[in-house]
Amino acid sequence: MKGKIIKDALILLAITVIAGVGLGAVYNITKEPIAKVEYDTQQNAYRTVFKDAAEFVDIPGFSADDATKIAEESGVIEAGAVTIDGCVQAVGSDGTLLGYVITVTPHNGYSGDITFSLGVQLDGTLNGYSITSISETAGLGMKAQEEAFYSQFENKKVETFTVTKTGSTDDSQIDAISGATITSSAVTDGVNAGLAYYRDLLQTTGGELLNE
């Protein structure tokens, strides 16, 4: 009996080891393709919100924690509502800085996180946003990806946006998606957080291109 128990234990151990090796091999095989898809998705978002840019340059020493703190301390969002995930400089073909592409994740969507990038010109004009990850309700919150909603943010120069359900009356008001006010507010929070970080960044850098 004791020998059988030991034998069974060794068999289980062997199965576990083989399974672990197999999973590790699958991870190594799929890691690079997944990373490439994520990179391409992000680059496409950058180009969508800053069509005039020839390249996108990282900001030296960028810290997501510091950027998020700046947005929170501006008072436009509640603590923990939005994370500033990244920021790159949009550079023209002549090497001049055109503005910034800021990637944000509001955590207060109806179904959770929504990640998108927004392009902001140096003068504060918002080019628009491009969603890279969303899992809202089909036919409702998913309409945040549709032009009827996202076009409301395009080519606007305001400090903060607000959501309304009674019809917008100025550039700073965004008509909520019918039946998806939570999603509408989450996206708007993300945009406002990005704009708050942009204003701090512009003040800190003086609108100069930052290199390593």
JSON list of C-alpha atoms in Angstrom, two decimals:
[
{"chain": "A", "resi": 1, "resn": "MET", "atom": "CA", "xyz": [0.00, 0.00, 0.00]},
{"chain": "A", "resi": 2, "resn": "LYS", "atom": "CA", "xyz": [2.79, 2.39, 0.98]},
{"chain": "A", "resi": 3, "resn": "GLY", "atom": "CA", "xyz": [4.63, 1.65, -2.26]},
{"chain": "A", "resi": 4, "resn": "LYS", "atom": "CA", "xyz": [1.48, 2.35, -4.29]},
{"chain": "A", "resi": 5, "resn": "ILE", "atom": "CA", "xyz": [0.99, 5.70, -2.54]},
{"chain": "A", "resi": 6, "resn": "ILE", "atom": "CA", "xyz": [4.57, 6.70, -3.32]},
{"chain": "A", "resi": 7, "resn": "LYS", "atom": "CA", "xyz": [4.14, 5.56, -6.93]},
{"chain": "A", "resi": 8, "resn": "ASP", "atom": "CA", "xyz": [0.92, 7.55, -7.33]},
{"chain": "A", "resi": 9, "resn": "ALA", "atom": "CA", "xyz": [2.57, 10.60, -5.79]},
{"chain": "A", "resi": 10, "resn": "LEU", "atom": "CA", "xyz": [5.49, 10.34, -8.20]},
{"chain": "A", "resi": 11, "resn": "ILE", "atom": "CA", "xyz": [3.10, 10.03, -11.15]},
{"chain": "A", "resi": 12, "resn": "LEU", "atom": "CA", "xyz": [1.21, 13.13, -10.02]},
{"chain": "A", "resi": 13, "resn": "LEU", "atom": "CA", "xyz": [4.48, 14.99, -9.57]},
{"chain": "A", "resi": 14, "resn": "ALA", "atom": "CA", "xyz": [5.60, 14.01, -13.06]},
{"chain": "A", "resi": 15, "resn": "ILE", "atom": "CA", "xyz": [2.28, 15.14, -14.54]},
{"chain": "A", "resi": 16, "resn": "THR", "atom": "CA", "xyz": [2.55, 18.47, -12.70]},
{"chain": "A", "resi": 17, "resn": "VAL", "atom": "CA", "xyz": [6.11, 19.04, -13.90]},
{"chain": "A", "resi": 18, "resn": "ILE", "atom": "CA", "xyz": [5.23, 18.17, -17.51]},
{"chain": "A", "resi": 19, "resn": "ALA", "atom": "CA", "xyz": [2.16, 20.42, -17.40]},
{"chain": "A", "resi": 20, "resn": "GLY", "atom": "CA", "xyz": [4.24, 23.25, -15.96]},
{"chain": "A", "resi": 21, "resn": "VAL", "atom": "CA", "xyz": [6.88, 22.88, -18.65]},
{"chain": "A", "resi": 22, "resn": "GLY", "atom": "CA", "xyz": [4.16, 22.79, -21.30]},
{"chain": "A", "resi": 23, "resn": "LEU", "atom": "CA", "xyz": [2.50, 25.95, -20.01]},
{"chain": "A", "resi": 24, "resn": "GLY", "atom": "CA", "xyz": [5.86, 27.68, -19.85]},
{"chain": "A", "resi": 25, "resn": "ALA", "atom": "CA", "xyz": [6.57, 26.74, -23.44]},
{"chain": "A", "resi": 26, "resn": "VAL", "atom": "CA", "xyz": [3.17, 28.01, -24.59]},
{"chain": "A", "resi": 27, "resn": "TYR", "atom": "CA", "xyz": [3.74, 31.28, -22.72]},
{"chain": "A", "resi": 28, "resn": "ASN", "atom": "CA", "xyz": [7.12, 31.79, -24.36]},
{"chain": "A", "resi": 29, "resn": "ILE", "atom": "CA", "xyz": [5.67, 31.06, -27.79]},
{"chain": "A", "resi": 30, "resn": "THR", "atom": "CA", "xyz": [2.72, 33.43, -27.41]},
{"chain": "A", "resi": 31, "resn": "LYS", "atom": "CA", "xyz": [4.42, 36.20, -25.41]},
{"chain": "A", "resi": 32, "resn": "GLU", "atom": "CA", "xyz": [6.03, 37.93, -28.38]},
{"chain": "A", "resi": 33, "resn": "PRO", "atom": "CA", "xyz": [2.96, 37.86, -30.69]},
{"chain": "A", "resi": 34, "resn": "ILE", "atom": "CA", "xyz": [0.75, 39.19, -27.88]},
{"chain": "A", "resi": 35, "resn": "ALA", "atom": "CA", "xyz": [3.22, 41.98, -27.15]},
{"chain": "A", "resi": 36, "resn": "LYS", "atom": "CA", "xyz": [3.29, 42.90, -30.85]},
{"chain": "A", "resi": 37, "resn": "VAL", "atom": "CA", "xyz": [-0.51, 43.06, -31.04]},
{"chain": "A", "resi": 38, "resn": "GLU", "atom": "CA", "xyz": [-0.61, 45.29, -27.95]},
{"chain": "A", "resi": 39, "resn": "TYR", "atom": "CA", "xyz": [2.11, 47.54, -29.40]},
{"chain": "A", "resi": 40, "resn": "ASP", "atom": "CA", "xyz": [0.37, 47.82, -32.77]},
{"chain": "A", "resi": 41, "resn": "THR", "atom": "CA", "xyz": [-2.96, 48.59, -31.09]},
{"chain": "A", "resi": 42, "resn": "GLN", "atom": "CA", "xyz": [-1.36, 51.37, -29.06]},
{"chain": "A", "resi": 43, "resn": "GLN", "atom": "CA", "xyz": [0.46, 52.83, -32.06]},
{"chain": "A", "resi": 44, "resn": "ASN", "atom": "CA", "xyz": [-2.78, 52.83, -34.07]},
{"chain": "A", "resi": 45, "resn": "ALA", "atom": "CA", "xyz": [-4.46, 54.73, -31.26]},
{"chain": "A", "resi": 46, "resn": "TYR", "atom": "CA", "xyz": [-1.64, 57.28, -31.24]},
{"chain": "A", "resi": 47, "resn": "ARG", "atom": "CA", "xyz": [-1.96, 57.83, -34.98]},
{"chain": "A", "resi": 48, "resn": "THR", "atom": "CA", "xyz": [-5.74, 58.09, -34.75]},
{"chain": "A", "resi": 49, "resn": "VAL", "atom": "CA", "xyz": [-5.62, 60.98, -32.28]},
{"chain": "A", "resi": 50, "resn": "PHE", "atom": "CA", "xyz": [-2.58, 62.72, -33.76]},
{"chain": "A", "resi": 51, "resn": "LYS", "atom": "CA", "xyz": [-2.64, 62.27, -37.52]},
{"chain": "A", "resi": 52, "resn": "ASP", "atom": "CA", "xyz": [-0.09, 65.05, -38.14]},
{"chain": "A", "resi": 53, "resn": "ALA", "atom": "CA", "xyz": [2.61, 63.42, -36.03]},
{"chain": "A", "resi": 54, "resn": "ALA", "atom": "CA", "xyz": [5.55, 61.77, -37.75]},
{"chain": "A", "resi": 55, "resn": "GLU", "atom": "CA", "xyz": [6.69, 59.96, -34.61]},
{"chain": "A", "resi": 56, "resn": "PHE", "atom": "CA", "xyz": [5.86, 59.51, -30.96]},
{"chain": "A", "resi": 57, "resn": "VAL", "atom": "CA", "xyz": [8.62, 60.02, -28.41]},
{"chain": "A", "resi": 58, "resn": "ASP", "atom": "CA", "xyz": [8.59, 58.80, -24.82]},
{"chain": "A", "resi": 59, "resn": "ILE", "atom": "CA", "xyz": [8.82, 61.34, -22.01]},
{"chain": "A", "resi": 60, "resn": "PRO", "atom": "CA", "xyz": [12.02, 60.73, -20.04]},
{"chain": "A", "resi": 61, "resn": "GLY", "atom": "CA", "xyz": [11.34, 59.56, -16.50]},
{"chain": "A", "resi": 62, "resn": "PHE", "atom": "CA", "xyz": [7.58, 59.36, -16.94]},
{"chain": "A", "resi": 63, "resn": "SER", "atom": "CA", "xyz": [5.87, 57.91, -13.86]},
{"chain": "A", "resi": 64, "resn": "ALA", "atom": "CA", "xyz": [2.28, 56.67, -14.04]},
{"chain": "A", "resi": 65, "resn": "ASP", "atom": "CA", "xyz": [1.93, 57.07, -10.27]},
{"chain": "A", "resi": 66, "resn": "ASP", "atom": "CA", "xyz": [3.13, 60.68, -10.35]},
{"chain": "A", "resi": 67, "resn": "ALA", "atom": "CA", "xyz": [0.97, 61.53, -13.37]},
{"chain": "A", "resi": 68, "resn": "THR", "atom": "CA", "xyz": [-2.10, 60.02, -11.73]},
{"chain": "A", "resi": 69, "resn": "LYS", "atom": "CA", "xyz": [-1.42, 61.95, -8.53]},
{"chain": "A", "resi": 70, "resn": "ILE", "atom": "CA", "xyz": [-1.21, 65.20, -10.52]},
{"chain": "A", "resi": 71, "resn": "ALA", "atom": "CA", "xyz": [-4.60, 64.52, -12.11]},
{"chain": "A", "resi": 72, "resn": "GLU", "atom": "CA", "xyz": [-6.17, 63.66, -8.75]},
{"chain": "A", "resi": 73, "resn": "GLU", "atom": "CA", "xyz": [-4.74, 66.72, -7.02]},
{"chain": "A", "resi": 74, "resn": "SER", "atom": "CA", "xyz": [-6.15, 68.95, -9.76]},
{"chain": "A", "resi": 75, "resn": "GLY", "atom": "CA", "xyz": [-9.60, 68.18, -8.37]},
{"chain": "A", "resi": 76, "resn": "VAL", "atom": "CA", "xyz": [-11.17, 67.15, -11.68]},
{"chain": "A", "resi": 77, "resn": "ILE", "atom": "CA", "xyz": [-11.48, 63.48, -10.65]},
{"chain": "A", "resi": 78, "resn": "GLU", "atom": "CA", "xyz": [-11.91, 61.53, -7.45]},
{"chain": "A", "resi": 79, "resn": "ALA", "atom": "CA", "xyz": [-8.99, 59.57, -6.05]},
{"chain": "A", "resi": 80, "resn": "GLY", "atom": "CA", "xyz": [-8.81, 56.12, -7.62]},
{"chain": "A", "resi": 81, "resn": "ALA", "atom": "CA", "xyz": [-11.23, 56.93, -10.43]},
{"chain": "A", "resi": 82, "resn": "VAL", "atom": "CA", "xyz": [-8.67, 57.17, -13.23]},
{"chain": "A", "resi": 83, "resn": "THR", "atom": "CA", "xyz": [-5.10, 56.04, -13.84]},
{"chain": "A", "resi": 84, "resn": "ILE", "atom": "CA", "xyz": [-2.77, 57.93, -16.18]},
{"chain": "A", "resi": 85, "resn": "ASP", "atom": "CA", "xyz": [-1.02, 54.98, -17.82]},
{"chain": "A", "resi": 86, "resn": "GLY", "atom": "CA", "xyz": [1.34, 56.74, -20.18]},
{"chain": "A", "resi": 87, "resn": "CYS", "atom": "CA", "xyz": [2.22, 59.84, -22.15]},
{"chain": "A", "resi": 88, "resn": "VAL", "atom": "CA", "xyz": [4.20, 60.32, -25.34]},
{"chain": "A", "resi": 89, "resn": "GLN", "atom": "CA", "xyz": [5.19, 63.41, -27.27]},
{"chain": "A", "resi": 90, "resn": "ALA", "atom": "CA", "xyz": [3.70, 63.85, -30.74]},
{"chain": "A", "resi": 91, "resn": "VAL", "atom": "CA", "xyz": [6.48, 65.13, -32.98]},
{"chain": "A", "resi": 92, "resn": "GLY", "atom": "CA", "xyz": [6.12, 66.58, -36.46]},
{"chain": "A", "resi": 93, "resn": "SER", "atom": "CA", "xyz": [8.20, 65.72, -39.53]},
{"chain": "A", "resi": 94, "resn": "ASP", "atom": "CA", "xyz": [10.33, 68.84, -38.89]},
{"chain": "A", "resi": 95, "resn": "GLY", "atom": "CA", "xyz": [11.16, 67.66, -35.37]},
{"chain": "A", "resi": 96, "resn": "THR", "atom": "CA", "xyz": [8.92, 70.12, -33.56]},
{"chain": "A", "resi": 97, "resn": "LEU", "atom": "CA", "xyz": [6.65, 69.17, -30.68]},
{"chain": "A", "resi": 98, "resn": "LEU", "atom": "CA", "xyz": [3.00, 69.18, -31.74]},
{"chain": "A", "resi": 99, "resn": "GLY", "atom": "CA", "xyz": [1.45, 68.03, -28.49]},
{"chain": "A", "resi": 100, "resn": "TYR", "atom": "CA", "xyz": [0.93, 64.94, -26.37]},
{"chain": "A", "resi": 101, "resn": "VAL", "atom": "CA", "xyz": [-0.85, 61.61, -26.49]},
{"chain": "A", "resi": 102, "resn": "ILE", "atom": "CA", "xyz": [-1.97, 60.60, -23.02]},
{"chain": "A", "resi": 103, "resn": "THR", "atom": "CA", "xyz": [-3.23, 57.10, -22.24]},
{"chain": "A", "resi": 104, "resn": "VAL", "atom": "CA", "xyz": [-5.73, 56.79, -19.41]},
{"chain": "A", "resi": 105, "resn": "THR", "atom": "CA", "xyz": [-7.83, 54.11, -17.74]},
{"chain": "A", "resi": 106, "resn": "PRO", "atom": "CA", "xyz": [-11.04, 55.14, -15.98]},
{"chain": "A", "resi": 107, "resn": "HIS", "atom": "CA", "xyz": [-11.96, 52.44, -13.47]},
{"chain": "A", "resi": 108, "resn": "ASN", "atom": "CA", "xyz": [-15.58, 53.49, -13.04]},
{"chain": "A", "resi": 109, "resn": "GLY", "atom": "CA", "xyz": [-17.13, 52.14, -16.22]},
{"chain": "A", "resi": 110, "resn": "TYR", "atom": "CA", "xyz": [-20.32, 50.11, -15.91]},
{"chain": "A", "resi": 111, "resn": "SER", "atom": "CA", "xyz": [-18.39, 46.87, -16.55]},
{"chain": "A", "resi": 112, "resn": "GLY", "atom": "CA", "xyz": [-15.01, 47.98, -15.26]},
{"chain": "A", "resi": 113, "resn": "ASP", "atom": "CA", "xyz": [-11.94, 49.53, -16.84]},
{"chain": "A", "resi": 114, "resn": "ILE", "atom": "CA", "xyz": [-11.94, 51.46, -20.12]},
{"chain": "A", "resi": 115, "resn": "THR", "atom": "CA", "xyz": [-8.54, 52.29, -21.61]},
{"chain": "A", "resi": 116, "resn": "PHE", "atom": "CA", "xyz": [-8.03, 54.92, -24.28]},
{"chain": "A", "resi": 117, "resn": "SER", "atom": "CA", "xyz": [-5.56, 57.46, -25.62]},
{"chain": "A", "resi": 118, "resn": "LEU", "atom": "CA", "xyz": [-6.31, 61.12, -26.17]},
{"chain": "A", "resi": 119, "resn": "GLY", "atom": "CA", "xyz": [-4.39, 63.60, -28.29]},
{"chain": "A", "resi": 120, "resn": "VAL", "atom": "CA", "xyz": [-3.91, 67.15, -27.03]},
{"chain": "A", "resi": 121, "resn": "GLN", "atom": "CA", "xyz": [-2.29, 69.92, -29.06]},
{"chain": "A", "resi": 122, "resn": "LEU", "atom": "CA", "xyz": [0.09, 72.36, -27.40]},
{"chain": "A", "resi": 123, "resn": "ASP", "atom": "CA", "xyz": [-2.62, 75.03, -27.28]},
{"chain": "A", "resi": 124, "resn": "GLY", "atom": "CA", "xyz": [-4.92, 72.68, -25.37]},
{"chain": "A", "resi": 125, "resn": "THR", "atom": "CA", "xyz": [-7.14, 71.65, -28.27]},
{"chain": "A", "resi": 126, "resn": "LEU", "atom": "CA", "xyz": [-8.33, 68.07, -27.82]},
{"chain": "A", "resi": 127, "resn": "ASN", "atom": "CA", "xyz": [-8.04, 66.13, -31.07]},
{"chain": "A", "resi": 128, "resn": "GLY", "atom": "CA", "xyz": [-10.16, 63.30, -29.70]},
{"chain": "A", "resi": 129, "resn": "TYR", "atom": "CA", "xyz": [-9.70, 59.87, -28.17]},
{"chain": "A", "resi": 130, "resn": "SER", "atom": "CA", "xyz": [-9.24, 56.29, -29.34]},
{"chain": "A", "resi": 131, "resn": "ILE", "atom": "CA", "xyz": [-10.30, 53.34, -27.19]},
{"chain": "A", "resi": 132, "resn": "THR", "atom": "CA", "xyz": [-7.94, 50.37, -26.94]},
{"chain": "A", "resi": 133, "resn": "SER", "atom": "CA", "xyz": [-9.80, 48.30, -24.32]},
{"chain": "A", "resi": 134, "resn": "ILE", "atom": "CA", "xyz": [-13.48, 48.27, -23.35]},
{"chain": "A", "resi": 135, "resn": "SER", "atom": "CA", "xyz": [-15.99, 45.67, -22.17]},
{"chain": "A", "resi": 136, "resn": "GLU", "atom": "CA", "xyz": [-19.15, 47.71, -21.65]},
{"chain": "A", "resi": 137, "resn": "THR", "atom": "CA", "xyz": [-22.67, 46.51, -22.48]},
{"chain": "A", "resi": 138, "resn": "ALA", "atom": "CA", "xyz": [-23.31, 45.89, -26.18]},
{"chain": "A", "resi": 139, "resn": "GLY", "atom": "CA", "xyz": [-25.69, 48.44, -27.67]},
{"chain": "A", "resi": 140, "resn": "LEU", "atom": "CA", "xyz": [-25.25, 50.75, -24.69]},
{"chain": "A", "resi": 141, "resn": "GLY", "atom": "CA", "xyz": [-21.83, 51.51, -23.19]},
{"chain": "A", "resi": 142, "resn": "MET", "atom": "CA", "xyz": [-20.04, 50.10, -26.22]},
{"chain": "A", "resi": 143, "resn": "LYS", "atom": "CA", "xyz": [-21.38, 53.13, -28.11]},
{"chain": "A", "resi": 144, "resn": "ALA", "atom": "CA", "xyz": [-18.53, 55.08, -26.52]},
{"chain": "A", "resi": 145, "resn": "GLN", "atom": "CA", "xyz": [-16.57, 53.79, -29.52]},
{"chain": "A", "resi": 146, "resn": "GLU", "atom": "CA", "xyz": [-19.03, 55.27, -32.00]},
{"chain": "A", "resi": 147, "resn": "GLU", "atom": "CA", "xyz": [-18.56, 58.60, -33.75]},
{"chain": "A", "resi": 148, "resn": "ALA", "atom": "CA", "xyz": [-21.87, 59.99, -32.50]},
{"chain": "A", "resi": 149, "resn": "PHE", "atom": "CA", "xyz": [-20.39, 60.01, -28.99]},
{"chain": "A", "resi": 150, "resn": "TYR", "atom": "CA", "xyz": [-16.63, 60.47, -29.38]},
{"chain": "A", "resi": 151, "resn": "SER", "atom": "CA", "xyz": [-16.97, 63.27, -31.95]},
{"chain": "A", "resi": 152, "resn": "GLN", "atom": "CA", "xyz": [-18.37, 65.48, -29.17]},
{"chain": "A", "resi": 153, "resn": "PHE", "atom": "CA", "xyz": [-14.84, 65.72, -27.73]},
{"chain": "A", "resi": 154, "resn": "GLU", "atom": "CA", "xyz": [-13.05, 66.42, -31.00]},
{"chain": "A", "resi": 155, "resn": "ASN", "atom": "CA", "xyz": [-11.43, 69.79, -31.72]},
{"chain": "A", "resi": 156, "resn": "LYS", "atom": "CA", "xyz": [-12.62, 71.22, -28.41]},
{"chain": "A", "resi": 157, "resn": "LYS", "atom": "CA", "xyz": [-10.54, 73.57, -26.27]},
{"chain": "A", "resi": 158, "resn": "VAL", "atom": "CA", "xyz": [-11.93, 73.44, -22.75]},
{"chain": "A", "resi": 159, "resn": "GLU", "atom": "CA", "xyz": [-10.46, 72.69, -19.33]},
{"chain": "A", "resi": 160, "resn": "THR", "atom": "CA", "xyz": [-13.05, 70.12, -18.26]},
{"chain": "A", "resi": 161, "resn": "PHE", "atom": "CA", "xyz": [-16.05, 68.38, -19.75]},
{"chain": "A", "resi": 162, "resn": "THR", "atom": "CA", "xyz": [-19.32, 67.57, -18.01]},
{"chain": "A", "resi": 163, "resn": "VAL", "atom": "CA", "xyz": [-21.99, 65.03, -18.93]},
{"chain": "A", "resi": 164, "resn": "THR", "atom": "CA", "xyz": [-25.58, 66.07, -19.49]},
{"chain": "A", "resi": 165, "resn": "LYS", "atom": "CA", "xyz": [-28.76, 64.12, -20.18]},
{"chain": "A", "resi": 166, "resn": "THR", "atom": "CA", "xyz": [-30.77, 67.16, -21.26]},
{"chain": "A", "resi": 167, "resn": "GLY", "atom": "CA", "xyz": [-28.84, 68.23, -24.35]},
{"chain": "A", "resi": 168, "resn": "SER", "atom": "CA", "xyz": [-25.51, 70.04, -24.52]},
{"chain": "A", "resi": 169, "resn": "THR", "atom": "CA", "xyz": [-25.55, 73.82, -24.76]},
{"chain": "A", "resi": 170, "resn": "ASP", "atom": "CA", "xyz": [-21.82, 74.56, -25.04]},
{"chain": "A", "resi": 171, "resn": "ASP", "atom": "CA", "xyz": [-18.50, 72.94, -25.99]},
{"chain": "A", "resi": 172, "resn": "SER", "atom": "CA", "xyz": [-17.82, 71.70, -22.47]},
{"chain": "A", "resi": 173, "resn": "GLN", "atom": "CA", "xyz": [-21.00, 69.62, -22.24]},
{"chain": "A", "resi": 174, "resn": "ILE", "atom": "CA", "xyz": [-21.21, 66.04, -23.50]},
{"chain": "A", "resi": 175, "resn": "ASP", "atom": "CA", "xyz": [-24.53, 64.39, -24.31]},
{"chain": "A", "resi": 176, "resn": "ALA", "atom": "CA", "xyz": [-24.67, 61.10, -22.40]},
{"chain": "A", "resi": 177, "resn": "ILE", "atom": "CA", "xyz": [-25.20, 57.88, -24.32]},
{"chain": "A", "resi": 178, "resn": "SER", "atom": "CA", "xyz": [-28.85, 56.93, -23.83]},
{"chain": "A", "resi": 179, "resn": "GLY", "atom": "CA", "xyz": [-29.03, 54.23, -21.16]},
{"chain": "A", "resi": 180, "resn": "ALA", "atom": "CA", "xyz": [-25.28, 54.43, -20.51]},
{"chain": "A", "resi": 181, "resn": "THR", "atom": "CA", "xyz": [-24.68, 57.47, -18.34]},
{"chain": "A", "resi": 182, "resn": "ILE", "atom": "CA", "xyz": [-22.14, 55.58, -16.22]},
{"chain": "A", "resi": 183, "resn": "THR", "atom": "CA", "xyz": [-20.01, 54.78, -19.27]},
{"chain": "A", "resi": 184, "resn": "SER", "atom": "CA", "xyz": [-20.37, 58.34, -20.55]},
{"chain": "A", "resi": 185, "resn": "SER", "atom": "CA", "xyz": [-19.21, 59.72, -17.21]},
{"chain": "A", "resi": 186, "resn": "ALA", "atom": "CA", "xyz": [-16.28, 57.28, -17.01]},
{"chain": "A", "resi": 187, "resn": "VAL", "atom": "CA", "xyz": [-14.97, 58.30, -20.42]},
{"chain": "A", "resi": 188, "resn": "THR", "atom": "CA", "xyz": [-15.43, 61.97, -19.55]},
{"chain": "A", "resi": 189, "resn": "ASP", "atom": "CA", "xyz": [-13.52, 61.46, -16.28]},
{"chain": "A", "resi": 190, "resn": "GLY", "atom": "CA", "xyz": [-10.69, 59.90, -18.26]},
{"chain": "A", "resi": 191, "resn": "VAL", "atom": "CA", "xyz": [-10.56, 62.81, -20.68]},
{"chain": "A", "resi": 192, "resn": "ASN", "atom": "CA", "xyz": [-10.62, 65.34, -17.83]},
{"chain": "A", "resi": 193, "resn": "ALA", "atom": "CA", "xyz": [-7.80, 63.51, -16.05]},
{"chain": "A", "resi": 194, "resn": "GLY", "atom": "CA", "xyz": [-5.72, 63.52, -19.22]},
{"chain": "A", "resi": 195, "resn": "LEU", "atom": "CA", "xyz": [-6.32, 67.23, -19.76]},
{"chain": "A", "resi": 196, "resn": "ALA", "atom": "CA", "xyz": [-5.34, 67.99, -16.16]},
{"chain": "A", "resi": 197, "resn": "TYR", "atom": "CA", "xyz": [-2.06, 66.13, -16.64]},
{"chain": "A", "resi": 198, "resn": "TYR", "atom": "CA", "xyz": [-1.50, 67.92, -19.97]},
{"chain": "A", "resi": 199, "resn": "ARG", "atom": "CA", "xyz": [-1.81, 71.33, -18.29]},
{"chain": "A", "resi": 200, "resn": "ASP", "atom": "CA", "xyz": [0.71, 70.41, -15.61]},
{"chain": "A", "resi": 201, "resn": "LEU", "atom": "CA", "xyz": [3.08, 68.95, -18.19]},
{"chain": "A", "resi": 202, "resn": "LEU", "atom": "CA", "xyz": [2.87, 72.06, -20.37]},
{"chain": "A", "resi": 203, "resn": "GLN", "atom": "CA", "xyz": [3.61, 74.29, -17.39]},
{"chain": "A", "resi": 204, "resn": "THR", "atom": "CA", "xyz": [6.54, 72.12, -16.32]},
{"chain": "A", "resi": 205, "resn": "THR", "atom": "CA", "xyz": [8.17, 71.76, -19.74]},
{"chain": "A", "resi": 206, "resn": "GLY", "atom": "CA", "xyz": [7.22, 75.07, -21.31]},
{"chain": "A", "resi": 207, "resn": "GLY", "atom": "CA", "xyz": [6.08, 73.16, -24.37]},
{"chain": "A", "resi": 208, "resn": "GLU", "atom": "CA", "xyz": [9.62, 72.06, -25.19]},
{"chain": "A", "resi": 209, "resn": "LEU", "atom": "CA", "xyz": [10.44, 68.65, -26.67]},
{"chain": "A", "resi": 210, "resn": "LEU", "atom": "CA", "xyz": [12.00, 66.41, -24.03]},
{"chain": "A", "resi": 211, "resn": "ASN", "atom": "CA", "xyz": [14.78, 64.04, -25.02]},
{"chain": "A", "resi": 212, "resn": "GLU", "atom": "CA", "xyz": [16.70, 61.43, -23.07]}
]
